[in-house]
Structures are given as structure tokens and as C-alpha cells.
Short mmCIF file of N, CA and C in Angstrom, two decimals:
data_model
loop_
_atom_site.label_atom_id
_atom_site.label_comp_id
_atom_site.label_asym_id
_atom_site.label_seq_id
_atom_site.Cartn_x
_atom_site.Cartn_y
_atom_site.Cartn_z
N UNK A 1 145.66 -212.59 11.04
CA UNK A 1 144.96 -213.83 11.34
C UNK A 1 143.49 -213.52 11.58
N UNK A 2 141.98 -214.40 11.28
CA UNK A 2 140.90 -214.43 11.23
C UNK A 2 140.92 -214.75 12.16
N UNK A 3 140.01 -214.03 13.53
CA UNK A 3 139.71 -214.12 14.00
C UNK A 3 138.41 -215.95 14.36
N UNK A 4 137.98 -216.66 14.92
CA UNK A 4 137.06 -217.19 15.01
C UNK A 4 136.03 -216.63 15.29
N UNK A 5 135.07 -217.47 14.68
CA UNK A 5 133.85 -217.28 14.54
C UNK A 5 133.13 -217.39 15.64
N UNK A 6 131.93 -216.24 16.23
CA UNK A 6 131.66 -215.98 17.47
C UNK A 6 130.32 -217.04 17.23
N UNK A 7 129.76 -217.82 18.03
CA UNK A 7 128.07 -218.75 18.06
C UNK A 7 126.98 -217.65 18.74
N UNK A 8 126.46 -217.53 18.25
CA UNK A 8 125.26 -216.88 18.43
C UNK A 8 123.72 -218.32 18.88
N UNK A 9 123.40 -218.06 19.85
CA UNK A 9 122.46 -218.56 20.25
C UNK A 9 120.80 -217.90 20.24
N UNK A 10 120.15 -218.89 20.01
CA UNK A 10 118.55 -218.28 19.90
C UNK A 10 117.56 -218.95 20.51
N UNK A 11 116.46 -218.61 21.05
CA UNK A 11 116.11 -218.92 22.29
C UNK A 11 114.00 -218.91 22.02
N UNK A 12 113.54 -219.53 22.35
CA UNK A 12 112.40 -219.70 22.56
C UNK A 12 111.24 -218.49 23.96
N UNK A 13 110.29 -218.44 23.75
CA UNK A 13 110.11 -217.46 24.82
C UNK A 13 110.61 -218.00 26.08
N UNK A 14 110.01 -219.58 25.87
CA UNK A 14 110.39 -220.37 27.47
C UNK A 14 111.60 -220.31 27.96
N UNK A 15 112.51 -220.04 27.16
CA UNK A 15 114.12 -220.20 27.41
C UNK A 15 114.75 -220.63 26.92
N UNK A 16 114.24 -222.20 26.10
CA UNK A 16 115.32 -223.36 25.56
C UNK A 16 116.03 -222.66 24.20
N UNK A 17 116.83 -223.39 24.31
CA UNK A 17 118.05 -222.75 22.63
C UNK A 17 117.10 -223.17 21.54
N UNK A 18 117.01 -222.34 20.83
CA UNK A 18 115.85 -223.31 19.33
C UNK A 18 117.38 -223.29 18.11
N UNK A 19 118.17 -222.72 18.35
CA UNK A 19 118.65 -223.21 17.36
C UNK A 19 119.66 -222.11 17.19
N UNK A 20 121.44 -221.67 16.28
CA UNK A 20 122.34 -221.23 16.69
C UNK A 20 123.25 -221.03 15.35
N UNK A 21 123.90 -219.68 15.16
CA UNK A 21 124.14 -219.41 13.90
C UNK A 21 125.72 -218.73 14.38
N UNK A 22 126.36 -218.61 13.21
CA UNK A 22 127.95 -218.36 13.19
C UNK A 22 127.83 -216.58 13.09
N UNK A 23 128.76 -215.93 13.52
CA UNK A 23 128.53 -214.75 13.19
C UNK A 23 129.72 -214.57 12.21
N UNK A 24 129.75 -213.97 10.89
CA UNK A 24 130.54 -213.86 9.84
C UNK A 24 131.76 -213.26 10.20
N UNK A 25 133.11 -213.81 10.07
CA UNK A 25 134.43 -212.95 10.53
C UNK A 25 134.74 -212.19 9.36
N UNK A 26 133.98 -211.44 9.14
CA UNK A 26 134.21 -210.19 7.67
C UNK A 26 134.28 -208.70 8.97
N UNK A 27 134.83 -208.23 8.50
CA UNK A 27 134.53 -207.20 9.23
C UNK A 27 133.38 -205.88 9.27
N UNK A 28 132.73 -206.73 8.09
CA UNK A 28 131.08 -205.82 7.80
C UNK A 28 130.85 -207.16 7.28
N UNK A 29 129.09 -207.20 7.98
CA UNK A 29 128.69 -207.80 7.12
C UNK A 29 126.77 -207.11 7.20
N UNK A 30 125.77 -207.27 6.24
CA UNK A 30 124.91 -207.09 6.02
C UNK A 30 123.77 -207.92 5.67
N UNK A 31 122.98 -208.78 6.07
CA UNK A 31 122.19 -209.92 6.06
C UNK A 31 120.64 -209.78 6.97
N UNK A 32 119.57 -210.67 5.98
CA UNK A 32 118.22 -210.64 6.78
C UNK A 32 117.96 -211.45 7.95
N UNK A 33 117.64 -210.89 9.05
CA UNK A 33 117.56 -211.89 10.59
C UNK A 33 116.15 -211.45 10.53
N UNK A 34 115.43 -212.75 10.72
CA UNK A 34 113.67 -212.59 11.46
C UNK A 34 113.32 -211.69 10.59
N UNK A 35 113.26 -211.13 9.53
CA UNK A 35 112.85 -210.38 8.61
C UNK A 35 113.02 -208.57 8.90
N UNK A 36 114.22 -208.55 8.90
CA UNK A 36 114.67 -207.53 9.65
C UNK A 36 116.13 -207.67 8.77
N UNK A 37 116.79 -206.65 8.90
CA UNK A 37 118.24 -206.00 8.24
C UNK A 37 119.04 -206.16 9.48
N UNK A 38 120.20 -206.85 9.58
CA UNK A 38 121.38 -207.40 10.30
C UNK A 38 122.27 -206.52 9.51
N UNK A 39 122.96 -205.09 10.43
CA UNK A 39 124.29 -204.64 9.66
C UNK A 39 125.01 -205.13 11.10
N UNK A 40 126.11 -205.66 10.89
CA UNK A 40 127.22 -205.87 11.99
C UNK A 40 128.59 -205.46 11.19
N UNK A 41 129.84 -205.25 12.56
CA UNK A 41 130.98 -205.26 11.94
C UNK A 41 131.90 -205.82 13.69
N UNK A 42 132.55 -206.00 12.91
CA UNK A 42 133.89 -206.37 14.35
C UNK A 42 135.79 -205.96 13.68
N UNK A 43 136.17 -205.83 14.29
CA UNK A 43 137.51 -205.84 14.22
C UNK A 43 138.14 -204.46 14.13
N UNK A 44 137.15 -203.15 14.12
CA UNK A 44 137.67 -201.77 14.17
C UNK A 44 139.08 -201.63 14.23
N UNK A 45 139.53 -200.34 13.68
CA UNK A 45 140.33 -200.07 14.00
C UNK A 45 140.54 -199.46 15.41
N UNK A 46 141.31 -199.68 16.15
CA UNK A 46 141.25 -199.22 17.26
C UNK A 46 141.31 -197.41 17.53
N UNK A 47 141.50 -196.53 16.88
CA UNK A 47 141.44 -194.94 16.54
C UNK A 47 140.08 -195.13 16.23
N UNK A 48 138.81 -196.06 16.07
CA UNK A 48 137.52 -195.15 15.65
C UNK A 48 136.81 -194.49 16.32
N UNK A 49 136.64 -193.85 16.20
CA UNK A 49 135.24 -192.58 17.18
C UNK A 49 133.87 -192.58 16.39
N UNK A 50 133.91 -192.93 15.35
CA UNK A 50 132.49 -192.59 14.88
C UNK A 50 132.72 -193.78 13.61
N UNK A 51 131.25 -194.65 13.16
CA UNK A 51 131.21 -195.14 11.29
C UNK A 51 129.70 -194.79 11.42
N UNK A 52 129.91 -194.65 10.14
CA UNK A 52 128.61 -194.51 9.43
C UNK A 52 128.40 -195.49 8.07
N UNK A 53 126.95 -195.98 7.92
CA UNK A 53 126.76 -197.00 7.57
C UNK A 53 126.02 -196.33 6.09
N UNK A 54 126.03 -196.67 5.32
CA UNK A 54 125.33 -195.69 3.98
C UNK A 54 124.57 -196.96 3.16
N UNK A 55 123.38 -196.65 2.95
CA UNK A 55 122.72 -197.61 1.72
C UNK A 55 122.42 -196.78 -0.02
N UNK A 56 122.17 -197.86 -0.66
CA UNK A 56 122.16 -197.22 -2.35
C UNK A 56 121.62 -198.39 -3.05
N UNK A 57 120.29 -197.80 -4.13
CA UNK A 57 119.79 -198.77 -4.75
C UNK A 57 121.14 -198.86 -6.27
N UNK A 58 121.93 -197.96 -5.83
CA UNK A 58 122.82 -198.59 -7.45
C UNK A 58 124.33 -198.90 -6.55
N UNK A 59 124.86 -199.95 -6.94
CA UNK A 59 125.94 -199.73 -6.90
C UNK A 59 127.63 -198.77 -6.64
N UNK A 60 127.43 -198.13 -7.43
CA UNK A 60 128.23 -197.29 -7.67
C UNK A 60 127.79 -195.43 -7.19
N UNK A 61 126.80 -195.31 -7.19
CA UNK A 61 126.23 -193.83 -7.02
C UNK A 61 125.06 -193.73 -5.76
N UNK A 62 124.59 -192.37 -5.50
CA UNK A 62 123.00 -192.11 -4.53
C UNK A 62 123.18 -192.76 -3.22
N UNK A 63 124.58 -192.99 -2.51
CA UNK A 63 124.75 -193.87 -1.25
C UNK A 63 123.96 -192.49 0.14
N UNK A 64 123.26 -192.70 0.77
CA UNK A 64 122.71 -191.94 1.63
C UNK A 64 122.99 -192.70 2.99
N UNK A 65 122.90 -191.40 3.66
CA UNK A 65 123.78 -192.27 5.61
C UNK A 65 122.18 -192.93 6.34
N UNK A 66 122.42 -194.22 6.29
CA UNK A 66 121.53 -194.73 7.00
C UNK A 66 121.58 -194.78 8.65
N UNK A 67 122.54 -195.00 9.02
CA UNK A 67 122.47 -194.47 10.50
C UNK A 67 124.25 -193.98 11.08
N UNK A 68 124.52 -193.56 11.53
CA UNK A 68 125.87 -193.50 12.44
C UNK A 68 125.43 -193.36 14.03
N UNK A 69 126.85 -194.32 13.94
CA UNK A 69 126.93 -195.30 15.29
C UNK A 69 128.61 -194.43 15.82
N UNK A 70 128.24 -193.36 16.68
CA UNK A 70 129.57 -192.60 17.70
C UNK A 70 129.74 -193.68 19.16
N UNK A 71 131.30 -193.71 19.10
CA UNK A 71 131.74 -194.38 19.88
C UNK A 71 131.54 -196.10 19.91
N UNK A 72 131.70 -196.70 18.65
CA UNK A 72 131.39 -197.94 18.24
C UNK A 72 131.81 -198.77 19.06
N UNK A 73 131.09 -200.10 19.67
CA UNK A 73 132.32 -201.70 20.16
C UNK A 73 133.08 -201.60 18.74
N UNK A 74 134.33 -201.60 19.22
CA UNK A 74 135.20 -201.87 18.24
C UNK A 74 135.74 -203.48 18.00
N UNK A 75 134.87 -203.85 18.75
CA UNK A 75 135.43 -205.50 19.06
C UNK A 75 134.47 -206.32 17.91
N UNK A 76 133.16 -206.12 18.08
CA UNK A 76 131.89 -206.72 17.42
C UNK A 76 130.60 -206.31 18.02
N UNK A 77 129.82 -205.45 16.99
CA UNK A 77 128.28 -205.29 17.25
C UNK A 77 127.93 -205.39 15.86
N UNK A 78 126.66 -205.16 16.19
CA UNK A 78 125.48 -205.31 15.23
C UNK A 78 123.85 -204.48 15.77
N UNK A 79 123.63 -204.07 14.82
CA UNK A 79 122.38 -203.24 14.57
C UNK A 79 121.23 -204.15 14.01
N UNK A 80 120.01 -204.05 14.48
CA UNK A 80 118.79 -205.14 13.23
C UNK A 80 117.88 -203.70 13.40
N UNK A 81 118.09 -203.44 11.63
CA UNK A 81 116.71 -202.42 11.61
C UNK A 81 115.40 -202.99 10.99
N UNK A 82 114.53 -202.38 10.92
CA UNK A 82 112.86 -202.52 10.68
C UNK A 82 112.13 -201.85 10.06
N UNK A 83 112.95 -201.36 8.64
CA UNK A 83 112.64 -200.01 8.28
C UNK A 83 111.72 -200.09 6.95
N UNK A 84 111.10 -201.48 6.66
CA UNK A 84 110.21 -202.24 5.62
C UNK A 84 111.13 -201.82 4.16
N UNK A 85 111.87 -202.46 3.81
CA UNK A 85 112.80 -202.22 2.66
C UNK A 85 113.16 -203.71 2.48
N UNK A 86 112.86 -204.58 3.24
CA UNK A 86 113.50 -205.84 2.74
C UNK A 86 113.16 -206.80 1.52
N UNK A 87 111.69 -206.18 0.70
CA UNK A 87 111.45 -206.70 -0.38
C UNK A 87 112.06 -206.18 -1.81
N UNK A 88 113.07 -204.96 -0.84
CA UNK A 88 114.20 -204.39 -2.42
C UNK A 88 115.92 -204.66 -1.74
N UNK A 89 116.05 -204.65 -3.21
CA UNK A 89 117.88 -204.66 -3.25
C UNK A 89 118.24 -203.56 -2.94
N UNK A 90 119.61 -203.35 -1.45
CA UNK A 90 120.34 -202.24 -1.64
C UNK A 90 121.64 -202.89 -1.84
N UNK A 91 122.64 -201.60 -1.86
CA UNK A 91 124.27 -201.95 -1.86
C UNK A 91 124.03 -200.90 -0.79
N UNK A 92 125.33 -202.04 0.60
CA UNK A 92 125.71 -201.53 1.75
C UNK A 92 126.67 -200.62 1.73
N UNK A 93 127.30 -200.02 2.81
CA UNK A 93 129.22 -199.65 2.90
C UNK A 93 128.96 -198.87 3.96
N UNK A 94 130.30 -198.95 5.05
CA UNK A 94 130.07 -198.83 6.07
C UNK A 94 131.55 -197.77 6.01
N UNK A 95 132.02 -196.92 6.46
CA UNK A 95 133.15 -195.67 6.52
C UNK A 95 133.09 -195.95 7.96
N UNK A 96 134.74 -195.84 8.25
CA UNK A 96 135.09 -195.70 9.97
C UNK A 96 135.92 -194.13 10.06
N UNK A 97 135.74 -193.70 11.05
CA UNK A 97 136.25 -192.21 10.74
C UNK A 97 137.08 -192.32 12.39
N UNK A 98 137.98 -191.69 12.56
CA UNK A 98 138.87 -190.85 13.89
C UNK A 98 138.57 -189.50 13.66
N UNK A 99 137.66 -189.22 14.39
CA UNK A 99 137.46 -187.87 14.81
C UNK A 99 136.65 -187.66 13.25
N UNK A 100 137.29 -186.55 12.57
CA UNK A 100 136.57 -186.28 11.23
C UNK A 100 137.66 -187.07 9.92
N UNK A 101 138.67 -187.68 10.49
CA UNK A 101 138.90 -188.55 8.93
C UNK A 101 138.87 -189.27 9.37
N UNK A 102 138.75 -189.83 7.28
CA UNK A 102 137.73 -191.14 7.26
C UNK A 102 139.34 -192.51 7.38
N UNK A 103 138.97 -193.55 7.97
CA UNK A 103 139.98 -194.32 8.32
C UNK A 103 139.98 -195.62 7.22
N UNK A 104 138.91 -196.15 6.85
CA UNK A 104 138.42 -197.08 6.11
C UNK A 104 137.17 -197.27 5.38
N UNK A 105 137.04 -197.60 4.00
CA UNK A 105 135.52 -198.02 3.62
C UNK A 105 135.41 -199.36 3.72
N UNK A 106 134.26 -200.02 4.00
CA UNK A 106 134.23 -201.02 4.08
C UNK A 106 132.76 -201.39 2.94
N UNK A 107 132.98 -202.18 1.58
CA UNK A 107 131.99 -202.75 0.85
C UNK A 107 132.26 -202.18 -0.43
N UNK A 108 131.05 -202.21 -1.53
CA UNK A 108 129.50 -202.34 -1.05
C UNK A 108 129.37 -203.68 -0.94
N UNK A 109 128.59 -204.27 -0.06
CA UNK A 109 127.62 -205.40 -0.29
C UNK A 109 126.21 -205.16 -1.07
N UNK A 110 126.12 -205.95 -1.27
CA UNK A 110 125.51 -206.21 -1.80
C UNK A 110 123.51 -207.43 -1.10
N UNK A 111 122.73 -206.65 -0.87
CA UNK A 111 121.95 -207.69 -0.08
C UNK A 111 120.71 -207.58 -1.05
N UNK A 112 120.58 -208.88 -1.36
CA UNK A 112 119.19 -209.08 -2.16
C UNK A 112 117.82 -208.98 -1.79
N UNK A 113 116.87 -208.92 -2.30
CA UNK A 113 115.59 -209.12 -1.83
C UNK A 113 114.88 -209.68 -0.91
N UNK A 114 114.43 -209.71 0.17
CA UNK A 114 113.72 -210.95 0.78
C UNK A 114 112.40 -211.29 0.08
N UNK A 115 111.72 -212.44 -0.34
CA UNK A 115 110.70 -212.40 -0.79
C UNK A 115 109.48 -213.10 0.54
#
């Protein structure tokens, strides 16, 4: 069963809500926030100790570890990086590992350009 969808709230400096977005029940997902890279995932397997998150301008080949995250929320997090890449296409995929094997791949996604 899919889990529901968590509300995410967003907020003005003063405080007030400006406005409020769904968080995706995929268990990876990869998307632009505030011009910034949104990798999240939720629903781990409960055995993970370590994922690592890998990007690639092709599809299929050249996937390099963009960050790993030891001792993950296995429930739901998310990362926003800033690493000026958002005016190119990568393909995502995210590997969950127990200890040193790998438990699951998760993707590629696929995230387009921001212009």
C-alpha cells in the first residue's frame, strides 16, 4: 500500500505560509526546488546502513557517486544541492546497501534542464 502523501509547507521570512507542495510517494524522487536539486527518498528498507546517490549525463553509462548519505531516515528525507548543474540534463539512481551489499537500485530518473 502507498503510503500518503506528506504536505510540505513554505513560509515567508515573516512567518506566514506562502504556499505548500505534496511530497512524491515514489520512493526516490529527483526534482528542481528554488533553483536548487531536490534528491529525496522515503520508504527504505529497513536493513539500510548506507545509499548512495549517483548522477550521469547518459543514461545507461559514466554514473559517478554524487554524495552518500550513512545511516539514512529510512522513513523520508531529502537533500537540496547547489552545485550549478541545473541548466544540464542528468539521469539520477540512488543504490541502498546493508553494510557492503547492495539491497536495491532505485531509477534512473531522469531530470531535465532548468532554463
Amino acid at each position: 500500500q502507498t503510503p500518503p502523501p506528506c504536505q510540505i509547507y513554505y513560509y515567508t521570512p515573516s512567518g506566514q505560509v506562502s504556499g505548500t507542495s505534496t511530497v512524491s510517494t515514489a520512493n526516490f524522487w529527483v526534482r528542481h526546488v528554488n533553483k536548487k536539486i531536490e534528491v529525496g527518498w522515503q520508504n527504505l528498507p529497513t536493513s539500510t546502513t548506507k545509499i548512495i546517490v549517483l548522477r550521469s549525463a547518459s543514461e545507461n553509462t559514466g554514473y559517478s557517486n554524487l554524495f552518500i548519505q550513512n545511516a539514512p531516515n529510512l522513513i523520508q528525507d531529502l537533500i537540496r544541492l547547489d552545485d550549478h548543474t541545473i541548466s544540464s540534463a542528468y539521469y539520477y539512481k540512488k543504490n541502498t546497501y546493508a553494510g557492503n551489499s547492495l539491497l536495491e537500485t532505485y531509477g534512473p530518473i531522469l531530470l531535465p534542464p532548468l532554463q
